[in-house]
mmCIF file of C-alpha atoms in Angstrom:
data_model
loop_
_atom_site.group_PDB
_atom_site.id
_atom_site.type_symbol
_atom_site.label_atom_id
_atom_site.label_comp_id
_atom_site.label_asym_id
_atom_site.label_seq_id
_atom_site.Cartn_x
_atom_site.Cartn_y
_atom_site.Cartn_z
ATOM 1 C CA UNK A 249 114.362 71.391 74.952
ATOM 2 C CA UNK A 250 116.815 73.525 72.707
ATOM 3 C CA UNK A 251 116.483 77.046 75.216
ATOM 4 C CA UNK A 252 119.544 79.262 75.550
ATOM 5 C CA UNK A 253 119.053 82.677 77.471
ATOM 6 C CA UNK A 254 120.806 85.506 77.012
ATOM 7 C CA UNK A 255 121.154 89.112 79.577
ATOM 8 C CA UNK A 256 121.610 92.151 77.737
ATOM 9 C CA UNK A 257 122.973 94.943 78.820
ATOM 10 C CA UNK A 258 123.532 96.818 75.589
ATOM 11 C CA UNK A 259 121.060 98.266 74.070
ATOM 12 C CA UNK A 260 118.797 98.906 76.571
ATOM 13 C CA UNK A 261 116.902 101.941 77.822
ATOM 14 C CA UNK A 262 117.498 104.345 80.848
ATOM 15 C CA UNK A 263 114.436 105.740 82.903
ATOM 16 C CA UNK A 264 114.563 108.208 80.487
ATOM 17 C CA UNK A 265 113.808 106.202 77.772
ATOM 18 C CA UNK A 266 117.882 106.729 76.605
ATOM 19 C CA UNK A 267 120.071 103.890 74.835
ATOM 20 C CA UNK A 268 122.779 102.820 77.289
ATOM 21 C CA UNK A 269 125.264 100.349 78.083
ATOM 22 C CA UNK A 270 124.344 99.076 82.074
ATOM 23 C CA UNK A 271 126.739 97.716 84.501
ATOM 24 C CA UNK A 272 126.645 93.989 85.360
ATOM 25 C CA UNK A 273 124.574 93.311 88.337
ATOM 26 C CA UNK A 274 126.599 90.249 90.498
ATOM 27 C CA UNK A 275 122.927 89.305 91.962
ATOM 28 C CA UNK A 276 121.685 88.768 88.167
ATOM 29 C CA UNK A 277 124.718 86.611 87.512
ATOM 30 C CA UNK A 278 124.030 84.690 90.228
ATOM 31 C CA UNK A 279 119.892 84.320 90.335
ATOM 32 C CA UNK A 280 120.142 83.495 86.571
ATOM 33 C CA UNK A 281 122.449 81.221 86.393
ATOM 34 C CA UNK A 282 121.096 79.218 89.252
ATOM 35 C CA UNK A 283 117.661 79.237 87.381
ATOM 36 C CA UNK A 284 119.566 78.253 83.767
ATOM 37 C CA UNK A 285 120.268 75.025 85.977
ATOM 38 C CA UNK A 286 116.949 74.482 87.466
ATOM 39 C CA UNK A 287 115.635 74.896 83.868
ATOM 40 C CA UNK A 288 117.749 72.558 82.211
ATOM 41 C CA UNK A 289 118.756 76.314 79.706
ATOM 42 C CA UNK A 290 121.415 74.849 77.912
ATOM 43 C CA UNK A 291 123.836 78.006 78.067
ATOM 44 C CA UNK A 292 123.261 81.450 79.875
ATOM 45 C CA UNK A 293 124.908 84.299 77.714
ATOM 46 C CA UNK A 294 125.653 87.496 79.696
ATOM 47 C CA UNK A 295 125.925 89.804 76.637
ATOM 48 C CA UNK A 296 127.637 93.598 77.522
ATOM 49 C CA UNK A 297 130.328 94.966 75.019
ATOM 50 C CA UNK A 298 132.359 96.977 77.526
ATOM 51 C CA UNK A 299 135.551 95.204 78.447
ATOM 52 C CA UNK A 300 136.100 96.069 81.729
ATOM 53 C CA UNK A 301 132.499 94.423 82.828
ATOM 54 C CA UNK A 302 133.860 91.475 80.965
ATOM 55 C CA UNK A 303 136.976 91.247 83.499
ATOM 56 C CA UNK A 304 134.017 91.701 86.363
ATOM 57 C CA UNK A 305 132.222 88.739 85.084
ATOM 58 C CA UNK A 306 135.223 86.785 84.593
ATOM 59 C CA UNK A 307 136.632 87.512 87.920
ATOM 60 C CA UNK A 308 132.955 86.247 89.619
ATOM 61 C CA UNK A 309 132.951 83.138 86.886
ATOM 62 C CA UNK A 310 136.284 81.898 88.062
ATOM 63 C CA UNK A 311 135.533 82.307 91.449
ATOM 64 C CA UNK A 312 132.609 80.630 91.152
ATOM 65 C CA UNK A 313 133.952 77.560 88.655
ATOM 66 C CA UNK A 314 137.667 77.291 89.604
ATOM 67 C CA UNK A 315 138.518 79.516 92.544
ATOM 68 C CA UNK A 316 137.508 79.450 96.499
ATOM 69 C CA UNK A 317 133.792 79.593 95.424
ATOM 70 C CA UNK A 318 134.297 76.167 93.427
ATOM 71 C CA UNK A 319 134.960 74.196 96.483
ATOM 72 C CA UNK A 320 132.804 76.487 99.010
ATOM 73 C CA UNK A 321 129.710 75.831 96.872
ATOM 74 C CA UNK A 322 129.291 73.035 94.578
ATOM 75 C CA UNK A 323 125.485 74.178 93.793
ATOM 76 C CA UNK A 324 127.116 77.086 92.295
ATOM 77 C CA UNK A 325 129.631 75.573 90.988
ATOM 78 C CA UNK A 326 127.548 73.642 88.664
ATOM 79 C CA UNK A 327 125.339 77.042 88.023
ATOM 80 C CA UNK A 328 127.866 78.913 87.007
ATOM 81 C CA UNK A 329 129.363 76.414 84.434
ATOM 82 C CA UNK A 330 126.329 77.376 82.080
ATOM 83 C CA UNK A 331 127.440 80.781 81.514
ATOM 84 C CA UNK A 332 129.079 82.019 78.812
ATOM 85 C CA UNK A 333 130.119 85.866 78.637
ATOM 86 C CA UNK A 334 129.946 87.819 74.792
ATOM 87 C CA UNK A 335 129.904 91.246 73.923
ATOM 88 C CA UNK A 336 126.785 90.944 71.262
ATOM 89 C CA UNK A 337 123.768 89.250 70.818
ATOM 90 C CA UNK A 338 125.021 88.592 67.179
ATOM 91 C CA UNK A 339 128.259 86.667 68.839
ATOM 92 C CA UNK A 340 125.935 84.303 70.841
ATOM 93 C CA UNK A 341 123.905 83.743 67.557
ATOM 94 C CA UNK A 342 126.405 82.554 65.818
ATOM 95 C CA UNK A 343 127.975 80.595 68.664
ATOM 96 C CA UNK A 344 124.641 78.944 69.184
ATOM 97 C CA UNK A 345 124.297 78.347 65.484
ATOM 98 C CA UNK A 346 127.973 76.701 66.266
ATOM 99 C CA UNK A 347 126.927 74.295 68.735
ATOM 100 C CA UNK A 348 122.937 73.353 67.520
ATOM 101 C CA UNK A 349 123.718 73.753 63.413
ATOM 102 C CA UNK A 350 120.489 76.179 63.230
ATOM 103 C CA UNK A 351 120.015 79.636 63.488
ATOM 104 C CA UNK A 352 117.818 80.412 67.054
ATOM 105 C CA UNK A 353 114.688 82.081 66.579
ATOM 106 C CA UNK A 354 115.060 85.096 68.789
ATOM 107 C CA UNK A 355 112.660 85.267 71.497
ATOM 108 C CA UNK A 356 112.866 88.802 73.397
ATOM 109 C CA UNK A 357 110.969 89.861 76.484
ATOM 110 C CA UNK A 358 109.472 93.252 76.946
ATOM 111 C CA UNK A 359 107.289 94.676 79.978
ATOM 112 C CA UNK A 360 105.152 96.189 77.727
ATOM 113 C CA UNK A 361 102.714 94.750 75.534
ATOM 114 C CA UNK A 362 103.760 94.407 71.863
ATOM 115 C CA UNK A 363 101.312 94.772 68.713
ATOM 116 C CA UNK A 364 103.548 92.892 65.943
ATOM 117 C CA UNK A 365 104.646 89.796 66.999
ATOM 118 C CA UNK A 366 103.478 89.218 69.892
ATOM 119 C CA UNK A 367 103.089 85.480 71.676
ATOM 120 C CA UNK A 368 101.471 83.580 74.393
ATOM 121 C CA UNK A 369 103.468 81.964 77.299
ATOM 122 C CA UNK A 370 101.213 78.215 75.402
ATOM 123 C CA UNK A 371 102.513 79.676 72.151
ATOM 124 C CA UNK A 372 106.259 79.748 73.211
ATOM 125 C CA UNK A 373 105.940 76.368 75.214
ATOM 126 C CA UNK A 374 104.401 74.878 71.919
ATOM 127 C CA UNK A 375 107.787 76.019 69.896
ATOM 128 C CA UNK A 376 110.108 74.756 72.781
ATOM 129 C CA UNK A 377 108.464 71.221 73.261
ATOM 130 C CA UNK A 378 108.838 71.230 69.320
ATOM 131 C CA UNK A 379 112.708 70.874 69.598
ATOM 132 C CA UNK A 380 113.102 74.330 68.209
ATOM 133 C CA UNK A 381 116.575 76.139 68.614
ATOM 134 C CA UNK A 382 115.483 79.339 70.814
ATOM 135 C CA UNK A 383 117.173 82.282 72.784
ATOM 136 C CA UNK A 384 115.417 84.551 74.991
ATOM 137 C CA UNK A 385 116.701 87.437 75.906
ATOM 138 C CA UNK A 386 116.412 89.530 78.969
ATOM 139 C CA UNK A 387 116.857 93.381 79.258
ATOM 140 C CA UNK A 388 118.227 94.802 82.382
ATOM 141 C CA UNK A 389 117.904 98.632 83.285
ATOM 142 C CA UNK A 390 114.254 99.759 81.550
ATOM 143 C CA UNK A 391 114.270 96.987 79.429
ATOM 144 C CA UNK A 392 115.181 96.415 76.056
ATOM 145 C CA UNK A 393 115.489 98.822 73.100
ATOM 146 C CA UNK A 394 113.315 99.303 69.966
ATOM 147 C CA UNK A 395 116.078 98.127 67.981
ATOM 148 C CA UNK A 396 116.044 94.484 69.413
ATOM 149 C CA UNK A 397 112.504 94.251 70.065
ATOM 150 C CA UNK A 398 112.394 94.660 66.273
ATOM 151 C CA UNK A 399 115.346 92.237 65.263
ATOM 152 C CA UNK A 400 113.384 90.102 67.585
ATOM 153 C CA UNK A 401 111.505 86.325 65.679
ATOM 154 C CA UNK A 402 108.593 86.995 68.514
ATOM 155 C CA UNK A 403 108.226 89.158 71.438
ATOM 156 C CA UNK A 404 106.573 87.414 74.465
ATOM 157 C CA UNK A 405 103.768 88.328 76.076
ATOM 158 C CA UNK A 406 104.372 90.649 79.133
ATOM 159 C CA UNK A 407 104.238 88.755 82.512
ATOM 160 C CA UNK A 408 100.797 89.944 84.093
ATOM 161 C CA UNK A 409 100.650 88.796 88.052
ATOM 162 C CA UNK A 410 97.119 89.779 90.060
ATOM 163 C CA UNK A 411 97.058 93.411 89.807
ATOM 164 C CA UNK A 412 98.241 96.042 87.122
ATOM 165 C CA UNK A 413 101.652 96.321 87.962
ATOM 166 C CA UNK A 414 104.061 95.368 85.892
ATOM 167 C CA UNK A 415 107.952 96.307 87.533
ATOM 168 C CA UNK A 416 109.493 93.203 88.590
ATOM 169 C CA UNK A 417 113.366 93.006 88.713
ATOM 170 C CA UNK A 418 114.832 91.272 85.410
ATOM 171 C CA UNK A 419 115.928 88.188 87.945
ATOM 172 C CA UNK A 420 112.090 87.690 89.440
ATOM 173 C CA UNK A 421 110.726 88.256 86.035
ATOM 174 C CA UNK A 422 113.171 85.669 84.416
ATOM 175 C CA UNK A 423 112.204 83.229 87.121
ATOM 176 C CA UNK A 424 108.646 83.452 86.823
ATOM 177 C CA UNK A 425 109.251 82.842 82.750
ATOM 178 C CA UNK A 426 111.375 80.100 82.918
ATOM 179 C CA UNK A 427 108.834 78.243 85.091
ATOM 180 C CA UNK A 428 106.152 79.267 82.709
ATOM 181 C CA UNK A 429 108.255 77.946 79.516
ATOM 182 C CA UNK A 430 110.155 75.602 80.724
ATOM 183 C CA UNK A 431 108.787 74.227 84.310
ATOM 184 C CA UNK A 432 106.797 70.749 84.454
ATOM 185 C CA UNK B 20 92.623 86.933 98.227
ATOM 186 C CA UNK B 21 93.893 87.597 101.161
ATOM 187 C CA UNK B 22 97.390 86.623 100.883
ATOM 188 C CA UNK B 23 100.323 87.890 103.814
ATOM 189 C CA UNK B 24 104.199 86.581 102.974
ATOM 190 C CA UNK B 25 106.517 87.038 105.340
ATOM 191 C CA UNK B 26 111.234 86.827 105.127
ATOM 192 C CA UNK B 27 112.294 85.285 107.980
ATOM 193 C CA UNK B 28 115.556 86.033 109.058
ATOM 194 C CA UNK B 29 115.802 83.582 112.464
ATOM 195 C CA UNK B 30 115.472 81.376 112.889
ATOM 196 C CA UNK B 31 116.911 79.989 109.770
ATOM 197 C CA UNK B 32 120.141 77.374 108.961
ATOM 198 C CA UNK B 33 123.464 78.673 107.843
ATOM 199 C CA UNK B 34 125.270 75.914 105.285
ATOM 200 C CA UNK B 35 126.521 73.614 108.074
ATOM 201 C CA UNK B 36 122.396 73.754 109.457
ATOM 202 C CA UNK B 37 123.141 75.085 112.298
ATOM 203 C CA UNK B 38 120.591 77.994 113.418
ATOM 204 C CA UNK B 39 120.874 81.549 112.777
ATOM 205 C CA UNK B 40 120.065 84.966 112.618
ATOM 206 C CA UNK B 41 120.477 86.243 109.087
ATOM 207 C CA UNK B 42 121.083 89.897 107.845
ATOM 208 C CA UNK B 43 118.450 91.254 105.888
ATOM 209 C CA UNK B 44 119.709 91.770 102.008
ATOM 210 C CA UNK B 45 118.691 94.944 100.397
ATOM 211 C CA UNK B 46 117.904 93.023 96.880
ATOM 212 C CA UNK B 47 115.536 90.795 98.802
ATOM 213 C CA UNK B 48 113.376 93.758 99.963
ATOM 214 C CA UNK B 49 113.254 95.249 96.423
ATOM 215 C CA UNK B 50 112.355 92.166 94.336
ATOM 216 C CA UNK B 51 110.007 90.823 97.402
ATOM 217 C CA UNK B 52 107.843 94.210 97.662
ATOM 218 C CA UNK B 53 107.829 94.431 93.720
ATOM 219 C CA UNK B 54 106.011 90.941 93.675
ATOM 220 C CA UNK B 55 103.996 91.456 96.744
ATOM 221 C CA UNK B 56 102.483 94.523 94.811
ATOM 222 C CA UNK B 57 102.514 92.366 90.901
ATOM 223 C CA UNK B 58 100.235 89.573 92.910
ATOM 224 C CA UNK B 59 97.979 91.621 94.768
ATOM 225 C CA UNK B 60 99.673 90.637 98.600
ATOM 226 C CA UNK B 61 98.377 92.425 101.627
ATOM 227 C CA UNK B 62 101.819 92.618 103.330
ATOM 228 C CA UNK B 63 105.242 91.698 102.829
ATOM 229 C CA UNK B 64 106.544 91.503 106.681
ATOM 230 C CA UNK B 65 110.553 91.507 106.732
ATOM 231 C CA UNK B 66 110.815 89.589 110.185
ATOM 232 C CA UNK B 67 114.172 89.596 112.134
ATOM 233 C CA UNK B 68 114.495 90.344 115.614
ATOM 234 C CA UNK B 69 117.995 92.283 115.658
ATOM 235 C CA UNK B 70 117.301 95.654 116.269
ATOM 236 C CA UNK B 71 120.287 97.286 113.936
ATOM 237 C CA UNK B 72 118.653 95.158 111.176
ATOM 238 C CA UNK B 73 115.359 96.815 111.646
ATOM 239 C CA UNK B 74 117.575 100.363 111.463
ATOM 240 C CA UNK B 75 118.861 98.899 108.370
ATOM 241 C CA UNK B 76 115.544 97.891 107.231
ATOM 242 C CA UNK B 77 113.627 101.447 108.388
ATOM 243 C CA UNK B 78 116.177 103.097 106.374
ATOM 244 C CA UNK B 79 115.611 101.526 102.879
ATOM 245 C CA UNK B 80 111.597 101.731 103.722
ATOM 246 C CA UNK B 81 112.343 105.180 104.418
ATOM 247 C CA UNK B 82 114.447 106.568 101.401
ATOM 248 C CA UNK B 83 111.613 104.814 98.860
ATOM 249 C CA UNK B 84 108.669 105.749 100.898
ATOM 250 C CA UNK B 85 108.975 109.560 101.769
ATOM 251 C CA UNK B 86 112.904 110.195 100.936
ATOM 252 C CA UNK B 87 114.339 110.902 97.484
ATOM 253 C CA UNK B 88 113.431 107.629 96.072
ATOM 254 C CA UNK B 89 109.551 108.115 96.302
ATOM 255 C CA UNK B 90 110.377 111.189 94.218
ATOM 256 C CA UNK B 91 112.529 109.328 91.777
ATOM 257 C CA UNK B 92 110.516 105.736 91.267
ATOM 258 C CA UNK B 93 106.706 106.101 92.283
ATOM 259 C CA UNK B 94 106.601 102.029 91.427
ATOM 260 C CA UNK B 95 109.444 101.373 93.754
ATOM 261 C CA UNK B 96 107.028 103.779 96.536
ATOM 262 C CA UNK B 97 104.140 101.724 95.787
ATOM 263 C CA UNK B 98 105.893 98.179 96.384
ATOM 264 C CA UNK B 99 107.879 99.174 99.445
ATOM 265 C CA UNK B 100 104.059 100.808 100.719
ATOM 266 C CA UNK B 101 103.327 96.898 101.600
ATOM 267 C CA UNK B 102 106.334 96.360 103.549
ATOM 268 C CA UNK B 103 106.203 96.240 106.810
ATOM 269 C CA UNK B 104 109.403 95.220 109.597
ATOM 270 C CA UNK B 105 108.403 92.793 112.536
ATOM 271 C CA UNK B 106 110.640 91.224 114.957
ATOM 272 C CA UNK B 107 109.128 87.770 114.998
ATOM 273 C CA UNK B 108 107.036 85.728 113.542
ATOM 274 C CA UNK B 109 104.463 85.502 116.009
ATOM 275 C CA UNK B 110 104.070 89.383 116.375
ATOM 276 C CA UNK B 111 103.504 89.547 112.465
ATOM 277 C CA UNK B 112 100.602 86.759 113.200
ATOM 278 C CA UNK B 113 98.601 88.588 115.733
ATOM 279 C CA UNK B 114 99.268 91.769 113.322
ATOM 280 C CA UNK B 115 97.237 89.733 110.486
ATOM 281 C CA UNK B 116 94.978 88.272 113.032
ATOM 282 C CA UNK B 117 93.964 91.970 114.120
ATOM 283 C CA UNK B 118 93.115 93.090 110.494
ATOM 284 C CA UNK B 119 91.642 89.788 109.191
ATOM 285 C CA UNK B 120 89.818 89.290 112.253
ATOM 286 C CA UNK B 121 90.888 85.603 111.821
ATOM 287 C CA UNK B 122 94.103 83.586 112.100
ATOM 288 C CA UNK B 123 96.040 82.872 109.353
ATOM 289 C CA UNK B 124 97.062 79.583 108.065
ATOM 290 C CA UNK B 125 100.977 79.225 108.485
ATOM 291 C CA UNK B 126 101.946 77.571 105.144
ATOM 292 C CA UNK B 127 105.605 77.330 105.122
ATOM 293 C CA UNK B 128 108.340 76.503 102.466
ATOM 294 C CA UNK B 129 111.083 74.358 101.932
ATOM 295 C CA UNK B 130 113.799 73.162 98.882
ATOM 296 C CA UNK B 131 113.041 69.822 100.828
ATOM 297 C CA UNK B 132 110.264 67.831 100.439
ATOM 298 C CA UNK B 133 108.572 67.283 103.839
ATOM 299 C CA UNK B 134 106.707 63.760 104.613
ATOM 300 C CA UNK B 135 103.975 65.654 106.937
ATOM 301 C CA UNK B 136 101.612 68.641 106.086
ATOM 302 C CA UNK B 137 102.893 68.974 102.818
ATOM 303 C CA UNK B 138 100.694 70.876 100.140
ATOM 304 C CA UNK B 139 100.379 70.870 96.461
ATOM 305 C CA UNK B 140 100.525 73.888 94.805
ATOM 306 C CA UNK B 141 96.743 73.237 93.416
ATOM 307 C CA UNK B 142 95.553 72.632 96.602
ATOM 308 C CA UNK B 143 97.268 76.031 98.324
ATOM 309 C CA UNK B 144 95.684 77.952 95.569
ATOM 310 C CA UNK B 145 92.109 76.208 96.512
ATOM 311 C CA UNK B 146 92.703 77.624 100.418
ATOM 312 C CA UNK B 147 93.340 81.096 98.691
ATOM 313 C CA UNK B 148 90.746 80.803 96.519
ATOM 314 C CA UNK B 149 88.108 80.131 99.227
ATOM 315 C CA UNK B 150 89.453 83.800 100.876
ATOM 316 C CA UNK B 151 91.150 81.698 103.936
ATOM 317 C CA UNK B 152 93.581 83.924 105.465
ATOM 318 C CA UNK B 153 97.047 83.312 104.851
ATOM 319 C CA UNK B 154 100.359 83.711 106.168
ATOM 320 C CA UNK B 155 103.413 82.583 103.190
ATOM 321 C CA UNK B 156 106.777 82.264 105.112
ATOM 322 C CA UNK B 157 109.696 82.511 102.987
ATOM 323 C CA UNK B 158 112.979 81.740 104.621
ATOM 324 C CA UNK B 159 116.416 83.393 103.976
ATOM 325 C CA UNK B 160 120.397 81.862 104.458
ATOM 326 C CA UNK B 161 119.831 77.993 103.497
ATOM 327 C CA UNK B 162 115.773 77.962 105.232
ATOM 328 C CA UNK B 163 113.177 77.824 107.276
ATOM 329 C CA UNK B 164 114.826 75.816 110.871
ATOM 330 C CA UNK B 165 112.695 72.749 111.949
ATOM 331 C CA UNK B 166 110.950 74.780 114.136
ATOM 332 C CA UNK B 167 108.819 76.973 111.977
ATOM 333 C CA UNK B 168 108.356 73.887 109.769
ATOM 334 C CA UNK B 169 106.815 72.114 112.387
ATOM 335 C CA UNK B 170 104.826 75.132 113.456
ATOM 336 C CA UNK B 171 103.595 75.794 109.960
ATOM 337 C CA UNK B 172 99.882 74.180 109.158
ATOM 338 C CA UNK B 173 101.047 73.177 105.934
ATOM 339 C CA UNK B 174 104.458 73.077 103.636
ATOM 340 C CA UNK B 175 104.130 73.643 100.308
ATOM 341 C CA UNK B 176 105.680 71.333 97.978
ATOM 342 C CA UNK B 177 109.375 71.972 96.930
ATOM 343 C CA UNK B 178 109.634 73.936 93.240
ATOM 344 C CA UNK B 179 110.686 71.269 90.809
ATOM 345 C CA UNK B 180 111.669 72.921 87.554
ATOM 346 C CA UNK B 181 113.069 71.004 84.651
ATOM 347 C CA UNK B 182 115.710 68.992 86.458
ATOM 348 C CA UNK B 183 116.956 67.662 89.641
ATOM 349 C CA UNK B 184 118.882 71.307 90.616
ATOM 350 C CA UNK B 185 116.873 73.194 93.365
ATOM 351 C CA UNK B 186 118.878 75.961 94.822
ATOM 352 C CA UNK B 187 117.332 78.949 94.135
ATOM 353 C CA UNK B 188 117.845 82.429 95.817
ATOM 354 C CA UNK B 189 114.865 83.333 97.891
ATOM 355 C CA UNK B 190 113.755 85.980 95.300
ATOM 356 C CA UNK B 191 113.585 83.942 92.949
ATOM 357 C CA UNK B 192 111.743 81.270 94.159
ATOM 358 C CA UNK B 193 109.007 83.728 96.127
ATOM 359 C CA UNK B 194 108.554 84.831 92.339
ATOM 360 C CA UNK B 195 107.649 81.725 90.726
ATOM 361 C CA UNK B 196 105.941 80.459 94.349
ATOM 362 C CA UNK B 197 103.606 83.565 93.711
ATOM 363 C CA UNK B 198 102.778 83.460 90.029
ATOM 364 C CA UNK B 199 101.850 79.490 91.149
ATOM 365 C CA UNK B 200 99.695 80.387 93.683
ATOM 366 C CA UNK B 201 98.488 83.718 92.785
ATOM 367 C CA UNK B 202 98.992 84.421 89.286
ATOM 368 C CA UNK B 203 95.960 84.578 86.677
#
């Protein structure tokens, strides 16, 4: 399996349905990269163009890799060597295109239900077993915008649980996909 | 489906397994009552038996059930409608027992795979799909203590994902245990 993920946190919507830049969540860091190494993801990509959340993430990452945290927590440790911190989905495109030789076909995730596109949870398991380069991407805030959604190979299919509520956190959502598309 | 979960807070091991009380995390509460309402639970109980917790706890409840927050996020108002804040797990059982009119089966969980009374994933979602009554115990800091493991009738089987890594946050794991067990 050829999976990277990546969490955006630029462009994505506000409540209001406004583009915005969001802050870095520590929890996120921390729930997704522990699930990038229960999933075998071959490189977690927290994507956010401001430089001063860069120096956040950095500060947790070497903490976590080479600082107190390192020798504290091994299982984290070897989490938190999977992530990789960029300031555009375009940089982590073309450093995945680096490392596997091929392009990824973008795989983004939306909470609502997309016409054009679309694909099943079988569907993207089907292009994953197939060796395929892929990167899905997570939206945090409201999600992700239009404009990504559209640059977007396929959109997968919203998660649906028992009821018809749909508002999971980006960190239980993620979870609950990864074991879908990648879990045994 | 008549599906209870329940965070336990004690007793549950810190990293050296020793037993402990642990404090109740505010991201925990969010992402659990968001996927107790997603997979149609009848009650997320937040157990811990120190009473500032509970003040902690009421407080949250409080701001996203009648406060500002059920103003500002009517999903977050729905999901925190299920919670409710016990101070041990036996109180939360007669609770269940006096709306089901029935006990519930205790079916526990565990990162380590348990010799006796452990469960398959199929066959929990057999005992929920024949309407038994069930109690899901979730436990916070590094897990469940021996104790409620041997109390529990059964404990389901560890989540294996894609590799040998299984050190999940609670949230996370509650969100993939539910889509296994209760997901369409």
């Amino acid at each position: 399996m050829r999976l990277y993920i990546g969490l955006l946190h630029y462009p994505v919507y506000n409540k209001n349905y406004q583009k915005i830049a969001s802050a870095i969540t520590t929890t996120d860091l921390h729930d997704l990269a522990r699930l990038a190494r229960t999933y075998g993801i071959k490189k977690f990509f927290v994507i956010n163009p401001l430089k001063d959340q860069h120096k956040l993430a950095e500060r947790i990452l070497s903490h976590w890799t080479v600082g107190y945290g390192a020798k504290y927590n091994q299982h984290r440790k070897e989490a938190f060597g999977l992530v990789a911190i960029a300031s555009t989905l375009e940089e982590t495109i073309e450093e995945i295109e680096g490392i596997e030789g091929e392009k990824p076909l973008l795989l983004a995730t939306d909470a609502r239900k997309q016409d054009a596109r679309s694909i099943t949870y079988t569907e993207a398991k089907d292009i994953l077993d197939d060796e395929r380069v892929v990167m899905l991407i997570f939206g945090t805030a409201w999600g992700l915008d239009k404009e990504t959604i559209d640059h977007a190979d396929y959109i997968l299919d919203p998660i649906m649980g028992r009821t018809d509520y749909n508002h999971l956190s980006v960190r239980t959502a993620a979870a609950i996909i990864l074991d879908r598309l990648a879990g045994r």
